[in-house]
Amino acid sequence: MNLQKIYHDSDGNKCNILEIIKKEPEWAANIIQHYEAANQDLRKKLMDIISKIVNIGHNNDCLFCGFKDREAKEARMGYE
């Protein structure tokens, strides 16, 4: 935990992270919930990307696919 970083409370007073959490618990709760939601969204996006990479060449839902016939898919993926 970085106690050197300076924050400003709602009155403009300088404080560290522990002081601002004590003075402004609602702010701390909002920040925690915001980052939890952002983290969950990033995890979902990452899993989607990983799924598409893993499925390259296996179905029409892969990252580089979208062609119905095998030759077009292979040409797109460089398997000529």
Phi, psi and omega in degrees: 000132181268103179272357181274335181295135182264130174245166175236129178284182184294344176266359180089004179284141178284141178201165176268180186299319180294321179293318182290326177295320179293318182283326187228069182297329178295320177300313181299316179298317179297318180296314179300313180295322178299312182289329174296316179294318179296320179296316179297318179297316178296320178298318179297315179296319179297316179297324177296316179296314179299317179300317180293321179293316180298326184270008180304125177082358184259337180200180182280000182258012183276169187301315186257006183265193181134002178257146182281321185264151185299319183297319180295320178297313182295322178296319179296326182268359176086025181261023186304000000 
